[in-house]
Amino acid sequence: MTTHEMKTVGVIGAGTMGVGVAQNAADHGFAVILVDRTAADAEAGKARIATSLDKQVERGKRDAGSRNATLARVTTAGDFVALGDADLIVEAAFEDLEV
């Protein structure tokens, strides 16, 4: 049996749940690929992560370096092809057959 170290988490859906999953995974040191219907939607999800992290910095729950490191681990895409190298993929999209 071979083992594979998990390094990259793909998250489909940049809504409330997807953003939470992506932020948590990035907080724990995983590279994250956040995918939504369009690249702009995925980027909007990353912006919500940045806002959440900024609030944590303001409250003294994390420092700016930690905020920046977490955010740097999140990349975005508007196409499922970007998930090709993900070790784990979490689906957190609306119940929409098109997605």
Short mmCIF file of C-alpha atoms in Angstrom, two decimals:
data_model
loop_
_atom_site.label_atom_id
_atom_site.label_comp_id
_atom_site.label_asym_id
_atom_site.label_seq_id
_atom_site.Cartn_x
_atom_site.Cartn_y
_atom_site.Cartn_z
CA MET A 1 0.00 0.00 0.00
CA THR A 2 1.27 3.45 -0.86
CA THR A 3 0.38 6.62 0.90
CA HIS A 4 -0.03 10.03 -0.59
CA GLU A 5 0.51 13.14 1.47
CA MET A 6 -2.42 15.47 1.02
CA LYS A 7 -1.22 18.94 0.04
CA THR A 8 -3.98 20.53 -2.04
CA VAL A 9 -7.69 20.88 -1.34
CA GLY A 10 -10.12 21.84 -4.08
CA VAL A 11 -13.36 23.55 -3.09
CA ILE A 12 -16.25 23.79 -5.54
CA GLY A 13 -18.48 26.69 -4.60
CA ALA A 14 -17.37 30.08 -3.27
CA GLY A 15 -20.48 30.79 -1.23
CA THR A 16 -20.70 30.87 2.55
CA MET A 17 -19.94 27.20 3.12
CA GLY A 18 -17.28 26.92 0.42
CA VAL A 19 -15.46 30.00 1.68
CA GLY A 20 -15.51 28.58 5.22
CA VAL A 21 -14.09 25.26 4.06
CA ALA A 22 -11.43 27.01 1.96
CA GLN A 23 -10.37 29.31 4.79
CA ASN A 24 -10.18 26.45 7.28
CA ALA A 25 -8.08 24.31 4.94
CA ALA A 26 -5.74 27.23 4.19
CA ASP A 27 -5.46 27.97 7.92
CA HIS A 28 -4.22 24.42 8.39
CA GLY A 29 -1.50 24.80 5.79
CA PHE A 30 -3.12 23.29 2.72
CA ALA A 31 -2.96 24.88 -0.70
CA VAL A 32 -6.55 25.61 -1.73
CA ILE A 33 -8.10 25.93 -5.16
CA LEU A 34 -11.44 27.73 -4.84
CA VAL A 35 -13.62 27.20 -7.92
CA ASP A 36 -16.94 28.74 -8.80
CA ARG A 37 -19.06 29.24 -11.90
CA THR A 38 -16.84 32.12 -13.03
CA ALA A 39 -13.38 33.32 -12.07
CA ALA A 40 -14.97 36.54 -10.82
CA ASP A 41 -17.27 34.60 -8.47
CA ALA A 42 -14.29 32.64 -7.15
CA GLU A 43 -12.33 35.87 -6.62
CA ALA A 44 -15.32 37.34 -4.75
CA GLY A 45 -15.17 34.30 -2.46
CA LYS A 46 -11.48 34.90 -1.83
CA ALA A 47 -12.27 38.53 -1.04
CA ARG A 48 -14.74 37.32 1.62
CA ILE A 49 -11.95 35.19 3.10
CA ALA A 50 -9.73 38.29 3.19
CA THR A 51 -12.46 40.23 4.98
CA SER A 52 -12.87 37.47 7.54
CA LEU A 53 -9.13 37.32 8.15
CA ASP A 54 -8.94 41.13 8.44
CA LYS A 55 -11.59 41.04 11.17
CA GLN A 56 -9.56 38.43 13.04
CA VAL A 57 -6.49 40.67 12.84
CA GLU A 58 -8.53 43.64 14.11
CA ARG A 59 -9.75 41.59 17.08
CA GLY A 60 -6.22 40.43 17.89
CA LYS A 61 -7.00 36.79 17.12
CA ARG A 62 -4.23 36.54 14.51
CA ASP A 63 -1.36 38.67 13.27
CA ALA A 64 -0.99 40.20 9.81
CA GLY A 65 1.68 37.67 8.83
CA SER A 66 -0.66 34.76 9.55
CA ARG A 67 -3.44 36.50 7.64
CA ASN A 68 -1.23 37.00 4.61
CA ALA A 69 0.10 33.42 4.70
CA THR A 70 -3.40 31.96 4.86
CA LEU A 71 -4.67 34.14 2.02
CA ALA A 72 -1.62 33.32 -0.12
CA ARG A 73 -2.50 29.62 0.04
CA VAL A 74 -5.85 30.28 -1.70
CA THR A 75 -5.99 30.42 -5.49
CA THR A 76 -9.15 30.84 -7.52
CA ALA A 77 -10.51 29.57 -10.80
CA GLY A 78 -13.67 29.56 -12.87
CA ASP A 79 -13.07 26.13 -14.41
CA PHE A 80 -12.99 22.62 -12.96
CA VAL A 81 -9.80 21.91 -14.92
CA ALA A 82 -7.95 23.80 -12.17
CA LEU A 83 -8.82 20.97 -9.77
CA GLY A 84 -6.69 18.45 -11.68
CA ASP A 85 -3.91 18.42 -9.07
CA ALA A 86 -6.15 18.51 -5.99
CA ASP A 87 -5.69 15.66 -3.52
CA LEU A 88 -9.17 16.18 -2.05
CA ILE A 89 -12.17 17.96 -3.55
CA VAL A 90 -15.06 19.27 -1.45
CA GLU A 91 -18.31 20.18 -3.16
CA ALA A 92 -20.03 23.08 -1.45
CA ALA A 93 -22.20 24.43 -4.28
CA PHE A 94 -25.87 25.27 -4.35
CA GLU A 95 -28.21 22.50 -5.44
CA ASP A 96 -27.92 23.56 -9.04
CA LEU A 97 -27.49 20.86 -11.68
CA GLU A 98 -25.61 23.30 -13.92
CA VAL A 99 -22.89 23.62 -11.26
#
